[in-house]
mmCIF file of C-alpha atoms and ligand atoms in Angstrom:
data_model
loop_
_atom_site.group_PDB
_atom_site.id
_atom_site.type_symbol
_atom_site.label_atom_id
_atom_site.label_comp_id
_atom_site.label_asym_id
_atom_site.label_seq_id
_atom_site.Cartn_x
_atom_site.Cartn_y
_atom_site.Cartn_z
ATOM 1 C CA MET A 6 8.502 -35.999 -1.598
ATOM 2 C CA SER A 7 10.861 -37.078 0.666
ATOM 3 C CA LEU A 8 8.848 -35.385 3.444
ATOM 4 C CA LYS A 9 5.880 -38.101 4.894
ATOM 5 C CA SER A 10 4.135 -38.220 7.818
ATOM 6 C CA PHE A 11 2.556 -40.899 9.965
ATOM 7 C CA ILE A 12 -0.599 -39.038 9.073
ATOM 8 C CA ASP A 13 -2.526 -40.274 6.008
ATOM 9 C CA VAL A 14 -3.120 -37.813 3.537
ATOM 10 C CA SER A 15 -4.405 -38.296 0.328
ATOM 11 C CA ALA A 16 -2.590 -36.614 -3.044
ATOM 12 C CA ASP A 17 -5.413 -34.308 -3.720
ATOM 13 C CA SER A 18 -5.697 -32.960 0.237
ATOM 14 C CA HIS A 19 -4.988 -29.356 0.788
ATOM 15 C CA PHE A 20 -2.638 -30.042 3.631
ATOM 16 C CA PRO A 21 0.234 -32.273 3.847
ATOM 17 C CA ILE A 22 3.104 -31.883 5.891
ATOM 18 C CA GLN A 23 4.810 -29.754 3.301
ATOM 19 C CA ASN A 24 1.967 -26.977 4.067
ATOM 20 C CA LEU A 25 1.227 -27.130 7.647
ATOM 21 C CA PRO A 26 -1.003 -23.846 8.052
ATOM 22 C CA PHE A 27 -1.886 -22.016 10.836
ATOM 23 C CA GLY A 28 -5.163 -21.256 12.354
ATOM 24 C CA ILE A 29 -7.389 -20.679 15.768
ATOM 25 C CA PHE A 30 -10.072 -23.698 16.087
ATOM 26 C CA GLN A 31 -12.541 -24.375 18.892
ATOM 27 C CA PRO A 32 -13.135 -27.864 19.959
ATOM 28 C CA ARG A 33 -16.849 -28.472 20.975
ATOM 29 C CA GLY A 34 -16.881 -27.469 24.715
ATOM 30 C CA GLY A 35 -13.267 -25.807 24.359
ATOM 31 C CA LYS A 36 -11.580 -22.506 24.161
ATOM 32 C CA PRO A 37 -10.291 -21.301 21.153
ATOM 33 C CA ARG A 38 -6.518 -22.296 20.399
ATOM 34 C CA ALA A 39 -4.242 -22.207 17.737
ATOM 35 C CA GLY A 40 -3.532 -25.382 15.396
ATOM 36 C CA VAL A 41 -2.273 -26.460 11.913
ATOM 37 C CA ALA A 42 -3.921 -28.408 9.588
ATOM 38 C CA ILE A 43 -2.903 -31.735 8.240
ATOM 39 C CA GLY A 44 -4.986 -33.863 6.492
ATOM 40 C CA ASP A 45 -8.175 -34.254 7.755
ATOM 41 C CA LEU A 46 -6.884 -33.504 11.134
ATOM 42 C CA ILE A 47 -5.885 -30.482 13.089
ATOM 43 C CA VAL A 48 -2.639 -30.424 15.561
ATOM 44 C CA ASP A 49 -3.071 -28.623 18.644
ATOM 45 C CA LEU A 50 -0.474 -26.366 19.223
ATOM 46 C CA SER A 51 -1.526 -25.294 22.602
ATOM 47 C CA ALA A 52 -1.170 -28.910 23.818
ATOM 48 C CA LEU A 53 2.478 -29.302 22.277
ATOM 49 C CA GLU A 54 3.225 -25.789 23.849
ATOM 50 C CA GLU A 55 2.036 -27.498 27.252
ATOM 51 C CA LEU A 56 4.363 -30.172 26.400
ATOM 52 C CA GLY A 57 7.351 -27.949 26.215
ATOM 53 C CA HIS A 58 7.849 -28.329 22.665
ATOM 54 C CA PHE A 59 8.057 -24.487 21.839
ATOM 55 C CA ARG A 60 10.522 -23.202 24.487
ATOM 56 C CA SER A 61 13.460 -22.451 22.122
ATOM 57 C CA PRO A 62 14.570 -18.710 22.477
ATOM 58 C CA GLU A 63 12.654 -18.138 19.275
ATOM 59 C CA PHE A 64 9.607 -18.015 21.421
ATOM 60 C CA GLN A 65 10.825 -15.034 23.647
ATOM 61 C CA GLY A 66 9.744 -17.227 26.629
ATOM 62 C CA ARG A 67 6.194 -16.703 25.745
ATOM 63 C CA LYS A 68 2.983 -18.935 24.880
ATOM 64 C CA PRO A 69 1.464 -17.637 21.584
ATOM 65 C CA PHE A 70 -0.551 -21.162 21.150
ATOM 66 C CA SER A 71 -2.907 -20.475 24.104
ATOM 67 C CA GLU A 72 -4.518 -17.355 22.774
ATOM 68 C CA ASP A 73 -7.466 -17.028 20.940
ATOM 69 C CA SER A 74 -5.916 -15.296 18.003
ATOM 70 C CA LEU A 75 -2.447 -15.825 16.851
ATOM 71 C CA ASN A 76 -1.302 -12.421 16.530
ATOM 72 C CA ALA A 77 1.395 -12.623 19.536
ATOM 73 C CA PHE A 78 2.781 -15.221 17.096
ATOM 74 C CA LEU A 79 2.668 -13.363 14.121
ATOM 75 C CA ALA A 80 4.618 -10.611 15.906
ATOM 76 C CA LEU A 81 7.261 -12.807 16.877
ATOM 77 C CA GLY A 82 8.741 -13.000 13.316
ATOM 78 C CA ARG A 83 10.409 -15.424 10.417
ATOM 79 C CA PRO A 84 12.802 -16.893 13.152
ATOM 80 C CA ALA A 85 10.111 -18.288 15.516
ATOM 81 C CA TRP A 86 7.875 -18.849 12.818
ATOM 82 C CA ARG A 87 10.895 -21.029 10.883
ATOM 83 C CA LYS A 88 11.187 -23.199 14.539
ATOM 84 C CA ALA A 89 7.605 -23.833 14.798
ATOM 85 C CA ARG A 90 7.366 -25.655 11.446
ATOM 86 C CA ALA A 91 10.630 -27.047 11.774
ATOM 87 C CA VAL A 92 9.484 -28.686 15.157
ATOM 88 C CA LEU A 93 6.122 -29.847 13.626
ATOM 89 C CA GLN A 94 7.531 -31.359 10.595
ATOM 90 C CA ARG A 95 10.116 -33.384 12.608
ATOM 91 C CA LEU A 96 7.070 -34.277 15.458
ATOM 92 C CA LEU A 97 4.721 -35.584 12.430
ATOM 93 C CA SER A 98 7.137 -37.163 10.549
ATOM 94 C CA SER A 99 6.822 -40.962 9.800
ATOM 95 C CA LYS A 100 10.273 -41.295 11.357
ATOM 96 C CA THR A 101 9.475 -39.460 14.972
ATOM 97 C CA PRO A 102 7.682 -41.810 17.124
ATOM 98 C CA ILE A 103 6.591 -39.067 20.216
ATOM 99 C CA LEU A 104 3.411 -38.535 18.629
ATOM 100 C CA ARG A 105 3.186 -42.116 16.178
ATOM 101 C CA ASP A 106 3.716 -44.733 18.906
ATOM 102 C CA ASN A 107 1.575 -42.837 21.990
ATOM 103 C CA ALA A 108 -2.070 -43.032 20.930
ATOM 104 C CA ARG A 109 -2.808 -41.217 24.445
ATOM 105 C CA LEU A 110 -0.634 -38.671 23.060
ATOM 106 C CA ARG A 111 -2.159 -38.491 20.156
ATOM 107 C CA ALA A 112 -5.737 -38.421 21.549
ATOM 108 C CA ARG A 113 -4.871 -35.164 23.117
ATOM 109 C CA VAL A 114 -2.911 -33.238 20.312
ATOM 110 C CA PHE A 115 -5.033 -34.010 17.226
ATOM 111 C CA HIS A 116 -8.769 -33.069 16.609
ATOM 112 C CA ALA A 117 -10.865 -34.155 13.466
ATOM 113 C CA GLN A 118 -11.225 -31.067 11.493
ATOM 114 C CA LYS A 119 -14.906 -31.743 10.762
ATOM 115 C CA SER A 120 -15.459 -31.847 14.400
ATOM 116 C CA VAL A 121 -14.451 -28.109 15.489
ATOM 117 C CA THR A 122 -15.922 -24.627 14.446
ATOM 118 C CA MET A 123 -12.892 -22.590 12.987
ATOM 119 C CA LYS A 124 -12.363 -18.968 13.968
ATOM 120 C CA LEU A 125 -10.942 -15.987 12.319
ATOM 121 C CA PRO A 126 -6.925 -16.680 12.718
ATOM 122 C CA VAL A 127 -5.730 -13.325 13.897
ATOM 123 C CA ARG A 128 -7.913 -9.809 15.179
ATOM 124 C CA ILE A 129 -7.719 -7.668 12.258
ATOM 125 C CA ALA A 130 -6.753 -4.378 13.438
ATOM 126 C CA ASN A 131 -6.679 -3.194 9.847
ATOM 127 C CA TYR A 132 -7.668 -4.055 6.482
ATOM 128 C CA THR A 133 -6.014 -2.467 2.910
ATOM 129 C CA ASP A 134 -7.658 -3.814 -0.627
ATOM 130 C CA PHE A 135 -5.443 -3.129 -3.267
ATOM 131 C CA TYR A 136 -6.439 -3.293 -7.322
ATOM 132 C CA SER A 137 -3.293 -5.092 -8.944
ATOM 133 C CA SER A 138 -4.580 -7.302 -11.399
ATOM 134 C CA TYR A 139 -4.326 -4.933 -14.660
ATOM 135 C CA HIS A 140 -6.695 -7.586 -16.279
ATOM 136 C CA HIS A 141 -9.404 -6.552 -13.376
ATOM 137 C CA ALA A 142 -8.732 -2.991 -13.950
ATOM 138 C CA HIS A 143 -8.545 -2.906 -17.804
ATOM 139 C CA ASN A 144 -12.062 -4.659 -17.771
ATOM 140 C CA VAL A 145 -13.398 -2.490 -15.499
ATOM 141 C CA GLY A 146 -12.137 0.542 -16.740
ATOM 142 C CA THR A 147 -13.228 -0.400 -20.168
ATOM 143 C CA MET A 148 -17.086 -0.853 -18.870
ATOM 144 C CA LEU A 149 -16.455 2.774 -17.303
ATOM 145 C CA ARG A 150 -14.591 4.813 -19.932
ATOM 146 C CA GLY A 151 -14.309 2.600 -23.092
ATOM 147 C CA PRO A 152 -10.825 0.442 -23.913
ATOM 148 C CA GLU A 153 -8.664 3.579 -24.857
ATOM 149 C CA ASN A 154 -8.796 5.340 -21.873
ATOM 150 C CA ALA A 155 -9.476 1.766 -19.396
ATOM 151 C CA LEU A 156 -6.439 1.988 -17.327
ATOM 152 C CA MET A 157 -6.258 5.454 -15.064
ATOM 153 C CA PRO A 158 -2.693 7.241 -15.777
ATOM 154 C CA ASN A 159 -1.452 6.339 -12.008
ATOM 155 C CA TRP A 160 -2.240 2.481 -12.194
ATOM 156 C CA LYS A 161 0.508 1.330 -13.844
ATOM 157 C CA TRP A 162 2.788 3.452 -11.724
ATOM 158 C CA LEU A 163 1.781 2.498 -8.026
ATOM 159 C CA PRO A 164 -0.470 -0.033 -6.393
ATOM 160 C CA VAL A 165 -3.788 1.046 -6.386
ATOM 161 C CA ALA A 166 -5.419 0.597 -2.837
ATOM 162 C CA TYR A 167 -8.315 1.794 -0.654
ATOM 163 C CA HIS A 168 -8.364 1.491 3.114
ATOM 164 C CA GLY A 169 -11.218 -1.054 4.195
ATOM 165 C CA ARG A 170 -13.314 -2.285 7.007
ATOM 166 C CA ALA A 171 -11.555 -4.497 9.309
ATOM 167 C CA SER A 172 -14.247 -5.375 11.912
ATOM 168 C CA SER A 173 -16.698 -7.057 9.183
ATOM 169 C CA VAL A 174 -13.842 -9.121 8.296
ATOM 170 C CA VAL A 175 -15.562 -12.936 8.820
ATOM 171 C CA ILE A 176 -14.557 -16.309 8.664
ATOM 172 C CA SER A 177 -15.288 -18.932 5.830
ATOM 173 C CA GLY A 178 -18.621 -20.368 6.116
ATOM 174 C CA SER A 179 -20.561 -17.365 7.832
ATOM 175 C CA ASP A 180 -23.557 -16.412 5.921
ATOM 176 C CA VAL A 181 -23.903 -12.581 4.018
ATOM 177 C CA ARG A 182 -26.413 -10.364 4.560
ATOM 178 C CA ARG A 183 -27.832 -8.600 1.494
ATOM 179 C CA PRO A 184 -26.805 -5.207 2.188
ATOM 180 C CA GLN A 185 -29.450 -2.277 1.987
ATOM 181 C CA GLY A 186 -28.359 0.824 0.489
ATOM 182 C CA GLN A 187 -28.834 4.089 -1.877
ATOM 183 C CA VAL A 188 -28.903 3.917 -5.331
ATOM 184 C CA LYS A 189 -29.441 5.706 -8.287
ATOM 185 C CA PRO A 190 -29.967 4.076 -11.833
ATOM 186 C CA PRO A 191 -28.579 5.983 -14.769
ATOM 187 C CA ASP A 192 -31.678 6.696 -16.230
ATOM 188 C CA ALA A 193 -33.484 8.063 -13.015
ATOM 189 C CA SER A 194 -33.324 11.512 -11.990
ATOM 190 C CA VAL A 195 -33.051 10.962 -7.996
ATOM 191 C CA PRO A 196 -31.690 8.440 -6.109
ATOM 192 C CA THR A 197 -33.704 5.089 -4.193
ATOM 193 C CA PHE A 198 -33.371 3.465 -1.057
ATOM 194 C CA GLY A 199 -33.558 -0.936 -0.657
ATOM 195 C CA PRO A 200 -31.643 -3.879 -0.715
ATOM 196 C CA THR A 201 -28.632 -4.263 -3.610
ATOM 197 C CA THR A 202 -30.325 -5.854 -6.567
ATOM 198 C CA SER A 203 -26.472 -6.194 -7.910
ATOM 199 C CA LEU A 204 -24.299 -8.273 -5.347
ATOM 200 C CA ASP A 205 -21.102 -9.488 -6.005
ATOM 201 C CA PHE A 206 -17.932 -11.959 -5.290
ATOM 202 C CA GLU A 207 -14.588 -10.948 -5.741
ATOM 203 C CA LEU A 208 -11.971 -13.025 -5.968
ATOM 204 C CA GLU A 209 -8.770 -12.311 -4.439
ATOM 205 C CA MET A 210 -5.751 -13.749 -1.622
ATOM 206 C CA ALA A 211 -4.994 -11.862 1.187
ATOM 207 C CA PHE A 212 -1.529 -11.762 2.868
ATOM 208 C CA LEU A 213 -1.321 -11.479 6.496
ATOM 209 C CA ILE A 214 0.992 -8.905 8.394
ATOM 210 C CA GLY A 215 4.031 -10.247 11.129
ATOM 211 C CA PRO A 216 5.987 -7.583 12.819
ATOM 212 C CA GLY A 217 5.230 -4.108 11.945
ATOM 213 C CA ASN A 218 6.838 -0.763 11.732
ATOM 214 C CA SER A 219 7.391 2.410 13.508
ATOM 215 C CA LEU A 220 5.357 4.937 12.113
ATOM 216 C CA GLY A 221 7.361 7.212 10.264
ATOM 217 C CA GLU A 222 9.422 4.730 9.164
ATOM 218 C CA PRO A 223 8.692 3.262 5.675
ATOM 219 C CA VAL A 224 10.123 -1.095 5.154
ATOM 220 C CA PRO A 225 12.141 -0.775 2.180
ATOM 221 C CA ILE A 226 11.544 -3.265 -0.448
ATOM 222 C CA ASP A 227 14.286 -5.723 0.161
ATOM 223 C CA ARG A 228 13.027 -6.222 3.679
ATOM 224 C CA ALA A 229 9.190 -6.697 2.681
ATOM 225 C CA VAL A 230 8.833 -10.143 3.548
ATOM 226 C CA ASP A 231 10.346 -9.966 6.860
ATOM 227 C CA HIS A 232 7.055 -8.251 8.005
ATOM 228 C CA ILE A 233 4.887 -11.024 6.119
ATOM 229 C CA PHE A 234 3.846 -13.807 7.397
ATOM 230 C CA GLY A 235 1.307 -16.111 4.984
ATOM 231 C CA LEU A 236 -1.661 -15.859 2.795
ATOM 232 C CA VAL A 237 -5.357 -16.544 2.897
ATOM 233 C CA LEU A 238 -8.016 -16.638 0.120
ATOM 234 C CA MET A 239 -10.844 -13.905 0.605
ATOM 235 C CA ASN A 240 -13.804 -13.048 -0.975
ATOM 236 C CA ASP A 241 -14.305 -8.882 -0.880
ATOM 237 C CA TRP A 242 -18.511 -9.161 -1.044
ATOM 238 C CA SER A 243 -19.865 -5.969 -3.115
ATOM 239 C CA ALA A 244 -23.041 -4.530 -4.078
ATOM 240 C CA ARG A 245 -22.298 -2.485 -7.065
ATOM 241 C CA ASP A 246 -25.268 -0.163 -7.667
ATOM 242 C CA ILE A 247 -24.214 0.868 -4.504
ATOM 243 C CA GLN A 248 -20.863 1.656 -5.274
ATOM 244 C CA ALA A 249 -21.842 3.297 -8.615
ATOM 245 C CA TRP A 250 -23.504 5.865 -7.313
ATOM 246 C CA GLU A 251 -21.528 6.650 -3.820
ATOM 247 C CA TYR A 252 -17.866 5.493 -5.170
ATOM 248 C CA GLN A 253 -16.977 9.436 -6.720
ATOM 249 C CA PRO A 254 -14.964 11.222 -5.459
ATOM 250 C CA LEU A 255 -13.372 8.775 -2.172
ATOM 251 C CA GLY A 256 -14.094 5.454 -3.519
ATOM 252 C CA PRO A 257 -15.912 2.566 -2.215
ATOM 253 C CA PHE A 258 -17.471 2.601 1.173
ATOM 254 C CA LEU A 259 -21.061 1.202 1.976
ATOM 255 C CA ALA A 260 -21.280 -1.420 -1.464
ATOM 256 C CA LYS A 261 -17.708 -3.326 0.183
ATOM 257 C CA ASN A 262 -17.930 -2.109 4.296
ATOM 258 C CA PHE A 263 -20.980 -4.836 5.231
ATOM 259 C CA CYS A 264 -18.743 -8.175 4.531
ATOM 260 C CA THR A 265 -15.145 -9.670 3.641
ATOM 261 C CA SER A 266 -14.708 -13.555 3.893
ATOM 262 C CA ILE A 267 -11.348 -14.966 4.393
ATOM 263 C CA SER A 268 -10.170 -18.551 4.507
ATOM 264 C CA PRO A 269 -9.547 -20.186 8.400
ATOM 265 C CA TRP A 270 -6.195 -21.123 7.265
ATOM 266 C CA MET A 271 -3.062 -19.037 6.726
ATOM 267 C CA VAL A 272 -0.484 -21.064 4.541
ATOM 268 C CA THR A 273 2.852 -19.854 5.065
ATOM 269 C CA LEU A 274 5.695 -18.074 2.931
ATOM 270 C CA GLU A 275 8.059 -20.988 3.634
ATOM 271 C CA ALA A 276 5.352 -23.771 2.362
ATOM 272 C CA LEU A 277 4.630 -21.781 -0.810
ATOM 273 C CA GLU A 278 8.351 -21.491 -1.493
ATOM 274 C CA PRO A 279 8.489 -24.269 -3.969
ATOM 275 C CA PHE A 280 6.010 -22.541 -5.698
ATOM 276 C CA ARG A 281 7.742 -19.094 -5.922
ATOM 277 C CA LYS A 282 7.967 -17.761 -9.552
ATOM 278 C CA SER A 283 10.140 -14.524 -10.693
ATOM 279 C CA LEU A 284 7.811 -11.359 -11.250
ATOM 280 C CA PRO A 285 7.732 -10.591 -14.968
ATOM 281 C CA ALA A 286 9.485 -7.429 -15.607
ATOM 282 C CA GLN A 287 7.001 -4.298 -15.864
ATOM 283 C CA ASP A 288 6.870 -1.361 -17.837
ATOM 284 C CA PRO A 289 7.213 1.199 -17.045
ATOM 285 C CA ALA A 290 9.990 0.247 -14.817
ATOM 286 C CA PRO A 291 8.460 0.970 -11.203
ATOM 287 C CA MET A 292 10.604 3.577 -9.254
ATOM 288 C CA PRO A 293 13.374 2.710 -7.162
ATOM 289 C CA TYR A 294 11.423 2.037 -3.790
ATOM 290 C CA LEU A 295 8.980 -0.087 -5.638
ATOM 291 C CA ARG A 296 12.169 -1.982 -7.386
ATOM 292 C CA ALA A 297 13.069 -5.320 -5.398
ATOM 293 C CA LYS A 298 16.507 -7.000 -6.290
ATOM 294 C CA ASP A 299 14.454 -10.465 -6.664
ATOM 295 C CA ASP A 300 10.824 -10.050 -6.833
ATOM 296 C CA PHE A 301 8.303 -12.580 -7.028
ATOM 297 C CA THR A 302 4.830 -14.329 -7.184
ATOM 298 C CA PHE A 303 3.619 -17.755 -6.438
ATOM 299 C CA ASP A 304 2.156 -20.151 -8.464
ATOM 300 C CA ILE A 305 -0.949 -20.621 -7.221
ATOM 301 C CA GLN A 306 -4.522 -21.986 -8.999
ATOM 302 C CA LEU A 307 -7.791 -20.400 -7.806
ATOM 303 C CA GLU A 308 -11.266 -21.131 -9.095
ATOM 304 C CA ALA A 309 -14.788 -19.819 -7.626
ATOM 305 C CA SER A 310 -17.502 -22.096 -7.611
ATOM 306 C CA LEU A 311 -21.395 -21.364 -7.415
ATOM 307 C CA GLN A 312 -23.770 -23.392 -6.338
ATOM 308 C CA THR A 313 -28.147 -21.928 -6.290
ATOM 309 C CA SER A 314 -30.137 -23.296 -3.622
ATOM 310 C CA SER A 315 -31.867 -25.193 -6.401
ATOM 311 C CA MET A 316 -28.283 -26.802 -7.532
ATOM 312 C CA ASN A 317 -27.483 -30.462 -6.110
ATOM 313 C CA ALA A 318 -23.555 -29.335 -6.504
ATOM 314 C CA ALA A 319 -21.391 -26.145 -6.598
ATOM 315 C CA HIS A 320 -20.404 -25.440 -10.483
ATOM 316 C CA VAL A 321 -17.242 -23.886 -11.097
ATOM 317 C CA ILE A 322 -17.792 -20.601 -13.101
ATOM 318 C CA THR A 323 -14.361 -19.289 -13.205
ATOM 319 C CA ARG A 324 -10.462 -20.294 -13.041
ATOM 320 C CA SER A 325 -7.664 -17.946 -12.104
ATOM 321 C CA ASN A 326 -4.057 -17.770 -11.181
ATOM 322 C CA PHE A 327 -2.439 -15.637 -8.608
ATOM 323 C CA GLN A 328 0.206 -14.721 -11.229
ATOM 324 C CA ASN A 329 -1.922 -12.647 -12.339
ATOM 325 C CA LEU A 330 -1.607 -9.907 -10.252
ATOM 326 C CA TYR A 331 1.004 -7.250 -11.912
ATOM 327 C CA TRP A 332 1.907 -5.701 -8.566
ATOM 328 C CA SER A 333 4.045 -8.192 -6.125
ATOM 329 C CA ILE A 334 2.960 -8.251 -2.843
ATOM 330 C CA ALA A 335 6.566 -7.062 -1.804
ATOM 331 C CA GLN A 336 5.787 -3.585 -3.588
ATOM 332 C CA GLN A 337 2.554 -3.463 -1.862
ATOM 333 C CA LEU A 338 3.937 -3.633 1.162
ATOM 334 C CA ALA A 339 6.882 -1.301 0.606
ATOM 335 C CA HIS A 340 4.341 0.947 -1.220
ATOM 336 C CA HIS A 341 1.573 0.632 2.058
ATOM 337 C CA THR A 342 4.227 2.148 3.936
ATOM 338 C CA ILE A 343 6.703 4.437 2.023
ATOM 339 C CA SER A 344 4.150 7.652 3.656
ATOM 340 C CA GLY A 345 5.593 6.194 6.727
ATOM 341 C CA CYS A 346 2.259 4.380 7.861
ATOM 342 C CA ASN A 347 2.673 1.594 10.711
ATOM 343 C CA LEU A 348 1.600 -1.810 9.492
ATOM 344 C CA GLN A 349 0.591 -3.846 12.878
ATOM 345 C CA PRO A 350 0.732 -7.942 13.480
ATOM 346 C CA GLY A 351 -2.593 -9.176 12.168
ATOM 347 C CA ASP A 352 -2.876 -6.309 9.370
ATOM 348 C CA LEU A 353 -4.820 -7.982 6.350
ATOM 349 C CA LEU A 354 -4.005 -7.072 2.583
ATOM 350 C CA ALA A 355 -6.025 -7.998 -0.247
ATOM 351 C CA SER A 356 -4.622 -8.611 -3.647
ATOM 352 C CA GLY A 357 -7.832 -6.915 -5.567
ATOM 353 C CA THR A 358 -10.234 -9.111 -7.917
ATOM 354 C CA ILE A 359 -7.706 -11.409 -9.554
ATOM 355 C CA SER A 360 -9.045 -11.775 -12.907
ATOM 356 C CA GLY A 361 -6.526 -13.135 -16.137
ATOM 357 C CA PRO A 362 -6.892 -12.421 -19.803
ATOM 358 C CA THR A 363 -9.295 -14.676 -20.735
ATOM 359 C CA ASP A 364 -13.064 -14.462 -20.439
ATOM 360 C CA GLU A 365 -13.422 -17.705 -18.151
ATOM 361 C CA SER A 366 -10.693 -16.328 -15.415
ATOM 362 C CA ARG A 367 -12.596 -13.165 -14.669
ATOM 363 C CA GLY A 368 -12.767 -12.811 -10.461
ATOM 364 C CA CYS A 369 -16.207 -11.278 -10.272
ATOM 365 C CA MET A 370 -19.847 -11.432 -11.481
ATOM 366 C CA LEU A 371 -19.083 -7.784 -12.831
ATOM 367 C CA GLU A 372 -16.523 -8.817 -15.506
ATOM 368 C CA LEU A 373 -17.939 -12.565 -16.211
ATOM 369 C CA THR A 374 -21.554 -11.209 -16.925
ATOM 370 C CA TRP A 375 -19.906 -7.602 -18.601
ATOM 371 C CA ARG A 376 -22.389 -5.920 -15.743
ATOM 372 C CA GLY A 377 -25.119 -8.138 -16.385
ATOM 373 C CA ALA A 378 -25.273 -8.153 -20.138
ATOM 374 C CA ASN A 379 -24.648 -11.801 -20.287
ATOM 375 C CA PRO A 380 -25.784 -13.829 -17.860
ATOM 376 C CA LEU A 381 -23.899 -16.797 -16.399
ATOM 377 C CA LYS A 382 -25.456 -19.993 -17.773
ATOM 378 C CA LEU A 383 -25.846 -22.599 -14.734
ATOM 379 C CA PRO A 384 -25.878 -26.397 -15.745
ATOM 380 C CA ASN A 385 -29.450 -26.622 -14.309
ATOM 381 C CA ARG A 386 -30.938 -23.883 -16.700
ATOM 382 C CA GLU A 387 -30.538 -21.239 -14.223
ATOM 383 C CA THR A 388 -29.232 -17.782 -15.151
ATOM 384 C CA ARG A 389 -27.269 -15.693 -12.809
ATOM 385 C CA LYS A 390 -26.586 -11.566 -13.466
ATOM 386 C CA TRP A 391 -25.663 -11.225 -9.642
ATOM 387 C CA LEU A 392 -25.814 -13.451 -6.581
ATOM 388 C CA GLU A 393 -29.049 -14.286 -5.355
ATOM 389 C CA ASP A 394 -30.221 -15.116 -1.833
ATOM 390 C CA GLY A 395 -29.669 -18.668 -0.956
ATOM 391 C CA ASP A 396 -26.737 -18.600 -3.461
ATOM 392 C CA ILE A 397 -23.199 -20.228 -1.960
ATOM 393 C CA LEU A 398 -20.625 -19.229 -3.764
ATOM 394 C CA ALA A 399 -16.664 -20.498 -2.878
ATOM 395 C CA ILE A 400 -13.416 -19.931 -3.670
ATOM 396 C CA SER A 401 -10.645 -22.302 -3.506
ATOM 397 C CA GLY A 402 -6.902 -22.321 -4.174
ATOM 398 C CA TRP A 403 -3.812 -24.519 -4.569
ATOM 399 C CA CYS A 404 -0.762 -24.968 -5.492
ATOM 400 C CA GLN A 405 0.548 -28.209 -7.181
ATOM 401 C CA GLY A 406 3.384 -30.128 -6.223
ATOM 402 C CA ASP A 407 4.843 -33.791 -7.896
ATOM 403 C CA ALA A 408 2.173 -35.202 -6.123
ATOM 404 C CA TYR A 409 1.220 -33.263 -3.492
ATOM 405 C CA ARG A 410 -1.193 -29.989 -3.265
ATOM 406 C CA VAL A 411 -0.010 -26.985 -0.492
ATOM 407 C CA GLY A 412 -3.339 -25.955 -0.763
ATOM 408 C CA PHE A 413 -5.703 -23.276 0.936
ATOM 409 C CA GLY A 414 -8.911 -24.613 1.523
ATOM 410 C CA GLU A 415 -11.812 -22.485 0.462
ATOM 411 C CA VAL A 416 -13.340 -19.638 1.703
ATOM 412 C CA SER A 417 -17.272 -19.619 1.223
ATOM 413 C CA GLY A 418 -20.428 -17.866 2.277
ATOM 414 C CA ARG A 419 -24.353 -18.326 1.470
ATOM 415 C CA ILE A 420 -26.645 -15.213 0.546
ATOM 416 C CA VAL A 421 -29.293 -14.266 3.267
ATOM 417 C CA GLY A 422 -31.911 -11.509 2.474
ATOM 418 C CA SER A 423 -31.813 -7.983 3.834
ATOM 419 C CA ASN A 424 -32.705 -6.796 7.401
ATOM 420 C CA LYS A 425 -36.086 -4.970 6.520
HETATM 421 CA CA1 CA B 511 -12.021 -5.755 -3.629
#
């Protein structure tokens, strides 16, 4: 680890100088503006912008960091993203005196993370959710159709997805209101109405679109990364009983549109580069438009924890890894646009539940409890088939480097009762 900051960062912090994830924060009494996390602090990018640190040609004369979303910065593309990262790594380096030796400037530029409110990092125009974990698709398919027909015939040919709802994507820490809806138990002859009794989480990650593409012009797979800014953690809250009754033939609707939570810090592809892994060979070989020269995934460790209202601490209920995804983010993006669909800066494209091959790496309650048949046993002897009011579900993720971590922080939410 040659790069070192004058800011103290502990070895288990998610935010060393190697990371520098981007987000939107609001200081007490101030306006929302752009920031970068380092250790327990936030660098105020709008202050650095005012001081003239982002005036090079890559920024095209704009001031993206004083806005209340990062859409304009994402639209500038990779030259601006790389330049901003280089400027910040230099300013924060232990060898650079500008901030290090100027207490007055530091007071203007740094905020304590615990003293601010985090906001959504971008205005999300569109949200798509894929279904790209083989083990998740296989487990769910086994429950519905048995192991012989677990995967639908299309699954290994294309990255299956549905268009989700962007307006109900919320920032980590927001309460999650239990939705009501129609449900029909298998043995009932007619549906009933009420609050969901099978509220679930889905452990996911999602990537954010930078520059978009024009309508009618697909993005070739080998150009996909030009359009990808970075990744966040995501929880696709789901109401399984509502889903079971409504999903045929057009897929999820109200079972998913009541809330989707994301983590506040967008971790860039540059920060993830040391943790890049080759995508394993796929069988059958994907069609040419889904075949990249050098396709990749990342080694990102993921875990979800549950804390009920009578527990003193969170309890880890599953551990997974981003590498458990069959389809790559480049393949997802190439497939999304092959029809000519136009992506826009700030669009959110999510992975689908990231389950691994073992019972301990399943990414939702549906799989962990096998549709409620094997309730989770918690350390305080409570059990859970599904999430209950007062439960807090948190997802965390990080890449483990040599004595440092590039992390995502967490995405959490507390379940609150229905509005009746
Ligand atoms: Ca999902």
